[in-house]
PDB file of C-alpha atoms in Angstrom:
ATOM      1  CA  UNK A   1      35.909  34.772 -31.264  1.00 58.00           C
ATOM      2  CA  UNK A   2      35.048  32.283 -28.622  1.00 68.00           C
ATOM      3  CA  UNK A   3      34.894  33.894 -25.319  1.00 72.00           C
ATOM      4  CA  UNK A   4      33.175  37.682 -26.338  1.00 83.00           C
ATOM      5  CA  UNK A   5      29.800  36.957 -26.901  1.00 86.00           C
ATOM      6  CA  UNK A   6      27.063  34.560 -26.984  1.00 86.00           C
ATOM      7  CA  UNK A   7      25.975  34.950 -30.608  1.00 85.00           C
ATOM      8  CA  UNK A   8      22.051  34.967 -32.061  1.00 83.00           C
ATOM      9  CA  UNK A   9      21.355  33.094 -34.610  1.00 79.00           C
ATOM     10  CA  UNK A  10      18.651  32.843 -37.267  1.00 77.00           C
ATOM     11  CA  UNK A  11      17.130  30.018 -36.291  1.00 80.00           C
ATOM     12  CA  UNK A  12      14.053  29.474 -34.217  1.00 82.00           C
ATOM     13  CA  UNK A  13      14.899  26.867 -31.073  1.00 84.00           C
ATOM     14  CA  UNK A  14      13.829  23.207 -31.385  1.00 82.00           C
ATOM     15  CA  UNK A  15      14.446  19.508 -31.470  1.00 81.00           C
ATOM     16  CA  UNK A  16      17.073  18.384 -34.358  1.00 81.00           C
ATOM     17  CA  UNK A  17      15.206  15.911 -36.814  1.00 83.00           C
ATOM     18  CA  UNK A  18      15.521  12.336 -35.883  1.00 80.00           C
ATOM     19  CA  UNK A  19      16.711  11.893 -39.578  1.00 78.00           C
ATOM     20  CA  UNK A  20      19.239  14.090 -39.572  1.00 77.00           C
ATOM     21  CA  UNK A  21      19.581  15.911 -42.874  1.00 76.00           C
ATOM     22  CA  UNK A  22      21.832  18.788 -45.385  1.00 80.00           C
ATOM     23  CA  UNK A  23      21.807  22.452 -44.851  1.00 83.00           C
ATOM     24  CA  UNK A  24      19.763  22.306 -41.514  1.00 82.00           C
ATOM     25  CA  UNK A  25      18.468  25.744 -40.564  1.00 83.00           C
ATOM     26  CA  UNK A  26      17.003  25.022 -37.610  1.00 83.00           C
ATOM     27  CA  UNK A  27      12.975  24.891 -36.395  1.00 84.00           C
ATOM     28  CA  UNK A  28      10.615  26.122 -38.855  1.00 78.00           C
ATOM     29  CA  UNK A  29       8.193  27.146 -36.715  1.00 77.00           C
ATOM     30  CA  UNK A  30       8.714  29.099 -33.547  1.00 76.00           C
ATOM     31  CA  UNK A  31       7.588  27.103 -30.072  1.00 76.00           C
ATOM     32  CA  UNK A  32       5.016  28.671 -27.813  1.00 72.00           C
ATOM     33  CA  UNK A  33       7.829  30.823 -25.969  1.00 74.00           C
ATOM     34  CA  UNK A  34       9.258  32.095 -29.296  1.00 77.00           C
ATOM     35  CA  UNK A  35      12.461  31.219 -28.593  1.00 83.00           C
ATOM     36  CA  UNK A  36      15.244  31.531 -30.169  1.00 83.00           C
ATOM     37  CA  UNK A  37      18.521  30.035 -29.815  1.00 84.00           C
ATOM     38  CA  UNK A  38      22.312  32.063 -28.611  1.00 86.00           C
ATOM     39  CA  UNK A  39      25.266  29.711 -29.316  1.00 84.00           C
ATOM     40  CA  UNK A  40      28.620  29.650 -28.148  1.00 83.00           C
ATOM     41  CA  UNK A  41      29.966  31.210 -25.133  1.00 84.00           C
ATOM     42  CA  UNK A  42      30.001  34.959 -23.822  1.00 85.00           C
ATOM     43  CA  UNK A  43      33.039  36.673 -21.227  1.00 86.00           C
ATOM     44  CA  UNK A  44      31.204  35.330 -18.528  1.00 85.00           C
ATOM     45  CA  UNK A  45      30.881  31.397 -19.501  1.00 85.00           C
ATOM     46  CA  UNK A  46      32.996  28.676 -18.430  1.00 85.00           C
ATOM     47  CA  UNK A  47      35.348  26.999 -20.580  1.00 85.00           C
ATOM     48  CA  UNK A  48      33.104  24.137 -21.736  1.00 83.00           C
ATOM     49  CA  UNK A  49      30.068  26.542 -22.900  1.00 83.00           C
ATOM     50  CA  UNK A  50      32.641  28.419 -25.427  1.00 84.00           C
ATOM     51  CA  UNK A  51      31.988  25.518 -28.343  1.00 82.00           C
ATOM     52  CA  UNK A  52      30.419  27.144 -31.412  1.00 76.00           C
ATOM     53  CA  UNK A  53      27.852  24.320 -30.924  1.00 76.00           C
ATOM     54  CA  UNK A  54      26.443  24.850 -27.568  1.00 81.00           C
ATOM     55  CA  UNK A  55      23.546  26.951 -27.056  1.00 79.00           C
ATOM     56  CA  UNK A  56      20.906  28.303 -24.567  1.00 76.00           C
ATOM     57  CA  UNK A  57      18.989  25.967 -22.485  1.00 69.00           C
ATOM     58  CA  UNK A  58      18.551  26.761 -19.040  1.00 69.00           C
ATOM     59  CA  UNK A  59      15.431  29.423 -19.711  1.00 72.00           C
ATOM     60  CA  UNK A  60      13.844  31.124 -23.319  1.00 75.00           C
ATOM     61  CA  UNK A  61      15.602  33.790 -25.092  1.00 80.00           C
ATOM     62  CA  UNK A  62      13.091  36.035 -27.152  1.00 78.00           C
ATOM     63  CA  UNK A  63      14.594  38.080 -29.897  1.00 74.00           C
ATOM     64  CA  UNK A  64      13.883  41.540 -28.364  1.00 72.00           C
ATOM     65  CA  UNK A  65      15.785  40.629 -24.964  1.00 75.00           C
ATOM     66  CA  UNK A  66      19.288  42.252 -24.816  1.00 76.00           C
ATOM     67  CA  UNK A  67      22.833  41.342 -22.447  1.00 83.00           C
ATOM     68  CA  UNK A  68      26.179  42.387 -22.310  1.00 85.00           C
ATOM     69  CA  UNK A  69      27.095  39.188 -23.046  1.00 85.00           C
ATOM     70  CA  UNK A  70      24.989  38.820 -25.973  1.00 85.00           C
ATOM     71  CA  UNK A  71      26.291  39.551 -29.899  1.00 83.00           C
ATOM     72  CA  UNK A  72      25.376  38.237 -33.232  1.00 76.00           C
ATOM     73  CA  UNK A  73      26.821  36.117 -35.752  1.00 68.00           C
ATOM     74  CA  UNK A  74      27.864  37.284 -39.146  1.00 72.00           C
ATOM     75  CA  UNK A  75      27.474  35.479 -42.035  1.00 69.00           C
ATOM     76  CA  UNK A  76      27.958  35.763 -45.730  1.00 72.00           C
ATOM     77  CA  UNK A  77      25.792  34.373 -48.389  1.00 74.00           C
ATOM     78  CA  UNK A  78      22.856  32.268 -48.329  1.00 73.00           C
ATOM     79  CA  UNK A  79      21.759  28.459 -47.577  1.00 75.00           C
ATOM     80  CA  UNK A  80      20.242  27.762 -50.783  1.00 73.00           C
ATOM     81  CA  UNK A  81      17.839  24.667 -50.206  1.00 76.00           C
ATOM     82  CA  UNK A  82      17.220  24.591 -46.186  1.00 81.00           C
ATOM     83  CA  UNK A  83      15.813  22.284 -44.844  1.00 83.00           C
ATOM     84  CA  UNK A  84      13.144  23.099 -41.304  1.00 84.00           C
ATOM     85  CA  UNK A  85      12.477  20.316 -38.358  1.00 85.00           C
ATOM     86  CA  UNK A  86       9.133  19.749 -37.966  1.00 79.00           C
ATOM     87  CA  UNK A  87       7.298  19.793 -34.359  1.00 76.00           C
ATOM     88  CA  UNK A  88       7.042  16.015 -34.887  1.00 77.00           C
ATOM     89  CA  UNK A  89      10.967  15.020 -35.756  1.00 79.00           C
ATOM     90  CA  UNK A  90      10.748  15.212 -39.480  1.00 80.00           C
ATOM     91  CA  UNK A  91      12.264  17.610 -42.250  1.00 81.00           C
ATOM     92  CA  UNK A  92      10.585  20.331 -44.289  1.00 77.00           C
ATOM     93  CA  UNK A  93      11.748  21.874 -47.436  1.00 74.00           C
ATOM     94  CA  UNK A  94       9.332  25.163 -47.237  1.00 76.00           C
ATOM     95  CA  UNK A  95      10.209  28.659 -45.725  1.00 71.00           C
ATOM     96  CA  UNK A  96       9.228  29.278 -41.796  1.00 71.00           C
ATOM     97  CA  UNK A  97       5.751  31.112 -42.115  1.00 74.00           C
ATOM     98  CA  UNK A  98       5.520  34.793 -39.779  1.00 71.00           C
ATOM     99  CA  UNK A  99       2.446  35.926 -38.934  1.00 73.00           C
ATOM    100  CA  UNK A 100       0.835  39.638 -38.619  1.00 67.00           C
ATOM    101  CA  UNK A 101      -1.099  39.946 -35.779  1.00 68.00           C
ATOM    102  CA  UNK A 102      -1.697  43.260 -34.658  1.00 68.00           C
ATOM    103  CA  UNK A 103      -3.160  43.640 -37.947  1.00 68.00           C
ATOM    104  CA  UNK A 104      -6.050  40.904 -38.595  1.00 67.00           C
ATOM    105  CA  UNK A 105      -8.107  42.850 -35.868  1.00 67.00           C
ATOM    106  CA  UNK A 106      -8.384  45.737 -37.813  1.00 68.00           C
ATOM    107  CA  UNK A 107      -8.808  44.114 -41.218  1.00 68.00           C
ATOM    108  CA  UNK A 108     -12.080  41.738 -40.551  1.00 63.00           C
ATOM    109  CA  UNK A 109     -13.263  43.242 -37.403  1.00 63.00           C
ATOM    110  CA  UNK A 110     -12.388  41.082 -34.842  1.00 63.00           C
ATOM    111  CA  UNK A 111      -9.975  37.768 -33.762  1.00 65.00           C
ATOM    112  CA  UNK A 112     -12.748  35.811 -34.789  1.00 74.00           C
ATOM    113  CA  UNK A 113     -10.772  34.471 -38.069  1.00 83.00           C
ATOM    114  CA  UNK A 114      -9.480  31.520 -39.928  1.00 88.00           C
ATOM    115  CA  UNK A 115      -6.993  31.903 -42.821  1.00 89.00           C
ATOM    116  CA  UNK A 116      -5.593  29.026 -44.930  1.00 93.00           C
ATOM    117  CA  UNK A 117      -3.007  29.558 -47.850  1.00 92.00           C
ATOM    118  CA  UNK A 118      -0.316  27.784 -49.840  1.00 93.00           C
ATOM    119  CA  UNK A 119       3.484  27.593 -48.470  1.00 89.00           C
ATOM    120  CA  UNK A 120       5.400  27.082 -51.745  1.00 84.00           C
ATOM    121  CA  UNK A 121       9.103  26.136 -52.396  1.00 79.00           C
ATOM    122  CA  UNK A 122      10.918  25.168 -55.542  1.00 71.00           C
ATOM    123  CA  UNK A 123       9.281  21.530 -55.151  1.00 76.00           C
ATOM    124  CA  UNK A 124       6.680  21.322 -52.728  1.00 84.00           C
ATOM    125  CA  UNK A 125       3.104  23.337 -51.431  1.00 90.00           C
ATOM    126  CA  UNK A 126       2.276  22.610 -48.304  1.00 91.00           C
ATOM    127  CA  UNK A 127      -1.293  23.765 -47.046  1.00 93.00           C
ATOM    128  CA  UNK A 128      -0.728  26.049 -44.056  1.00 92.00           C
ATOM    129  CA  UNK A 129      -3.850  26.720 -41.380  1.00 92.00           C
ATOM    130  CA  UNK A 130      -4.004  29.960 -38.788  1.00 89.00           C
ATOM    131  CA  UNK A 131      -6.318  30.281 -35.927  1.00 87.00           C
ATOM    132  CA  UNK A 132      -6.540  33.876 -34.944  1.00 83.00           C
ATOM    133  CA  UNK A 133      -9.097  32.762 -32.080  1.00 80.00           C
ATOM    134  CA  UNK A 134      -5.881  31.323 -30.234  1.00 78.00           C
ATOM    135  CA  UNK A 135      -4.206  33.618 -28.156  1.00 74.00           C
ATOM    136  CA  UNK A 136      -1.279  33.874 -29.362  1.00 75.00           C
ATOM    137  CA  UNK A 137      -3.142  32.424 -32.955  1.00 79.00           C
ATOM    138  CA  UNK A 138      -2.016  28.847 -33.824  1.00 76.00           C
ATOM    139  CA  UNK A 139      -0.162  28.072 -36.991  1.00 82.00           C
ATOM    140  CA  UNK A 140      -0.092  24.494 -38.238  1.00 87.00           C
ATOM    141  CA  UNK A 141       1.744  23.323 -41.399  1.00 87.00           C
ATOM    142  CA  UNK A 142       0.164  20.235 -43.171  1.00 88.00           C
ATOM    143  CA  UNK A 143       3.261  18.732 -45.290  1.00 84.00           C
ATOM    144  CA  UNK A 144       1.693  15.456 -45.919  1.00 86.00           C
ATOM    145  CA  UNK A 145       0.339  16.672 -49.474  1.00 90.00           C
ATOM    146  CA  UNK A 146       3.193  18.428 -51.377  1.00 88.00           C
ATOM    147  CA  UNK A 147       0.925  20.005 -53.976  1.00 92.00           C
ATOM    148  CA  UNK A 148      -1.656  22.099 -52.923  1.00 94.00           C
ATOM    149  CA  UNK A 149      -3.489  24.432 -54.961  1.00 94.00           C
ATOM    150  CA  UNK A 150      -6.527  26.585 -54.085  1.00 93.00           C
ATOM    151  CA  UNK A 151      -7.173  25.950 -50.674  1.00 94.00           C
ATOM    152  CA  UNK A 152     -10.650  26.821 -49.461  1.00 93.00           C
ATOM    153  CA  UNK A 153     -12.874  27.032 -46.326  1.00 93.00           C
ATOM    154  CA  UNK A 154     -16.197  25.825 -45.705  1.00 90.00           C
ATOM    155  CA  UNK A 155     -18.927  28.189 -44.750  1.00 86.00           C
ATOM    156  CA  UNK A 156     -18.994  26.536 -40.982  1.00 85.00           C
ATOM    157  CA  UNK A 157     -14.720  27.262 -40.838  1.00 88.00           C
ATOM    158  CA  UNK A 158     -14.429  23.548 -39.925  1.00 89.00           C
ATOM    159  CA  UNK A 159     -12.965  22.263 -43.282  1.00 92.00           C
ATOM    160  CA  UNK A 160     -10.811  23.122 -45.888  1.00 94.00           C
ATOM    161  CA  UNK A 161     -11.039  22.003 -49.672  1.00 95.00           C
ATOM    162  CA  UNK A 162      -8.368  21.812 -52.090  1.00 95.00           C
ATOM    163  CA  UNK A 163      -7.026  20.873 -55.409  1.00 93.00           C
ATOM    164  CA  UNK A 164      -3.566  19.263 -56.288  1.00 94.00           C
ATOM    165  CA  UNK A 165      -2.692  20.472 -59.710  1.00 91.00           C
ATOM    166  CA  UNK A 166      -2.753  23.319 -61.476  1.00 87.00           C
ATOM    167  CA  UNK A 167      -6.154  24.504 -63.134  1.00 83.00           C
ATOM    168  CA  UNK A 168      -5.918  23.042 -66.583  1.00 80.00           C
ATOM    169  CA  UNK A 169      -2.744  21.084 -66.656  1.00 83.00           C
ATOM    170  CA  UNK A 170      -2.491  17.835 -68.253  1.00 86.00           C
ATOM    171  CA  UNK A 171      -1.561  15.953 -65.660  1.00 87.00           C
ATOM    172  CA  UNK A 172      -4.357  16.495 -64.046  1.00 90.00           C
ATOM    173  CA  UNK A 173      -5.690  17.060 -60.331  1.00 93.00           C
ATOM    174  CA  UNK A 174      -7.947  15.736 -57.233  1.00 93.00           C
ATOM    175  CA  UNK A 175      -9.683  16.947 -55.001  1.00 94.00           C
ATOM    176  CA  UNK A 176      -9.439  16.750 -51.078  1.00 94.00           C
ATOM    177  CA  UNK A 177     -10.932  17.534 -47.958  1.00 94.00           C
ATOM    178  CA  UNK A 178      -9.370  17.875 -44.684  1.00 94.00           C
ATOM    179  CA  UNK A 179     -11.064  18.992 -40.976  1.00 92.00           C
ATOM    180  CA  UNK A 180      -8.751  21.714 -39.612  1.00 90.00           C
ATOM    181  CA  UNK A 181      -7.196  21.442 -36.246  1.00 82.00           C
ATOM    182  CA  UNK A 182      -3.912  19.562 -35.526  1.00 75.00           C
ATOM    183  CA  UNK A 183      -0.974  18.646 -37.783  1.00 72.00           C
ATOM    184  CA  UNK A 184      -2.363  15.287 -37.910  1.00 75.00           C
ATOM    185  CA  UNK A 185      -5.978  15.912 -39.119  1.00 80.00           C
ATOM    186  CA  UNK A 186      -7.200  13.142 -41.831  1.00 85.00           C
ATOM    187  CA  UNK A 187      -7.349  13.351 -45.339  1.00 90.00           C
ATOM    188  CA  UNK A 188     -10.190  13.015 -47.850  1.00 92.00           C
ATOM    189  CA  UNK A 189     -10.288  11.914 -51.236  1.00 92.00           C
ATOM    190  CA  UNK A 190     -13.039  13.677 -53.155  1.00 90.00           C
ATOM    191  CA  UNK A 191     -12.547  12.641 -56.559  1.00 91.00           C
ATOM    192  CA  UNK A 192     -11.184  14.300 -59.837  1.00 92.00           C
ATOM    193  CA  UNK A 193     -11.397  18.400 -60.197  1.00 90.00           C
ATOM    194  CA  UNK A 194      -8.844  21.546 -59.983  1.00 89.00           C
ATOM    195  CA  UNK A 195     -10.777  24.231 -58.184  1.00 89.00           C
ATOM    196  CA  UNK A 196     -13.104  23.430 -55.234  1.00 90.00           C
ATOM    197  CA  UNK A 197     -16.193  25.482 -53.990  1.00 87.00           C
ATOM    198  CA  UNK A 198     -18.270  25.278 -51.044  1.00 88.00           C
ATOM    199  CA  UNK A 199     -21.903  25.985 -51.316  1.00 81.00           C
ATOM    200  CA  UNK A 200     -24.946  25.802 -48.804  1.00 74.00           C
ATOM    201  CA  UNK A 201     -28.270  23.792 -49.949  1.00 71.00           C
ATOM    202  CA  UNK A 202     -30.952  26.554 -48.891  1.00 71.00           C
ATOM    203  CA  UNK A 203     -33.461  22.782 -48.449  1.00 70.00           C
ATOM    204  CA  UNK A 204     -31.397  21.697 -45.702  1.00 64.00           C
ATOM    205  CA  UNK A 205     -33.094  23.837 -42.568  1.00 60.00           C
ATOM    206  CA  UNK A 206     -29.292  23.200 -40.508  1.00 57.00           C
ATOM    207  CA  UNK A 207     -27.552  24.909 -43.560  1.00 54.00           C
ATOM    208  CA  UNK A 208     -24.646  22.349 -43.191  1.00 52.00           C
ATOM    209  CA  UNK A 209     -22.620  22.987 -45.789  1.00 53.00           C
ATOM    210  CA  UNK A 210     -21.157  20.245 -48.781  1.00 55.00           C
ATOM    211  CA  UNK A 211     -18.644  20.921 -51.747  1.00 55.00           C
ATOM    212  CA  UNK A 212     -19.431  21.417 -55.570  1.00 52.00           C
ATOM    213  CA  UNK A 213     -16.276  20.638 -57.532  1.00 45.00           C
ATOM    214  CA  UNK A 214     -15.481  21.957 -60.834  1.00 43.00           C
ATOM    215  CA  UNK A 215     -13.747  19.950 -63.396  1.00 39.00           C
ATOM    216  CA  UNK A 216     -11.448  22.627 -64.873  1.00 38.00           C
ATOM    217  CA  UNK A 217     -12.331  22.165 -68.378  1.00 34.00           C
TER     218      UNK A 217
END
């Protein structure tokens, strides 16, 4: 096949992991450009761009732009435990996350919006954070807690709350607390509890919010 056309792939374009690692499927986030890689070699490449391996890297390719020169690959089956490179070098077991965006507008009235939810795979939950003030909105995946359960915001949008265990199993769960922003924002240890909740002490004249916990009895 070499020589027809440069062929799309799945994968979104970025950096291989430092550690290397099985069934890589590429970036699991999409860069600012959204680009996405074309390997191989079309009609019009020279002999050394026709390996399967090489790909695009003189300028971005964004899935709806079109060439002569430009096919697909066909595949059959599935990878059944990918694994994603991080923006920082390292290895992710959870699914690439796609956002809606024409959509959020319409749904709370504005861009104005924060949205935080759980990213699950067979073994791990990663807390994932979107920023719909952003333009385009910015998507950050924390994966340095692999069990997050119900994830939620404080009334000022500046922190999220969260449990790590499911309500009411034996082994038990604690609470964090985390400041959104970057990938690398700290980490919190609360104490013991399943389900956090955020609640705003009418005394306090600057309404600055602080977290109630409930034990999950």
């Amino acid at each position: 096949m070499a020589g027809n056309v440069m062929e799309w792939v799945n994968d979104w374009k970025g950096g291989y992991p430092a550690e290397g690692g099985m069934d890589f499927a590429g970036a699991r986030d999409p860069g600012p450009a959204f680009d996405a890689p074309v390997k191989g070699g079309g009609f019009r490449s020279a002999m050394r761009e026709l390996r399967p391996a090489n790909r695009s890297t003189t300028y971005a390719t964004i899935r709806s732009a079109i060439a002569e020169y430009v096919g697909f690959r066909c595949a059959l089956g599935e990878i059944a435990h990918p694994q994603y490179a991080t923006g920082d070098g390292k290895l992710a077991q959870t699914d690439p996350v796609g956002l809606e965006i024409a959509g959020i507008k319409n749904l709370v009235g504005g861009r104005a919006a924060k949205l935080v939810f759980v990213n699950a795979s067979q073994s791990q939950r990663h807390l994932v954070y979107v920023d719909y003030r952003r333009a385009p909105p910015q998507l950050v995946e924390y994966g340095d807690v692999e069990n997050v359960f119900y994830p939620v915001i404080s009334p000022n949008g500046q922190w999220v709350a969260f449990g790590t265990g499911l309500e009411g199993s034996a082994t038990g769960s604690s609470i964090y607390l985390r400041k959104l922003g970057n990938a690398i924002s700290a980490v919190y240890s609360i104490g013991p509890g399943f389900i956090p909740r955020w609640w705003v002490d009418p005394r306090d004249p600057g309404h600055v919010p602080d977290l109630y916990e409930f034990s999950g009895r």
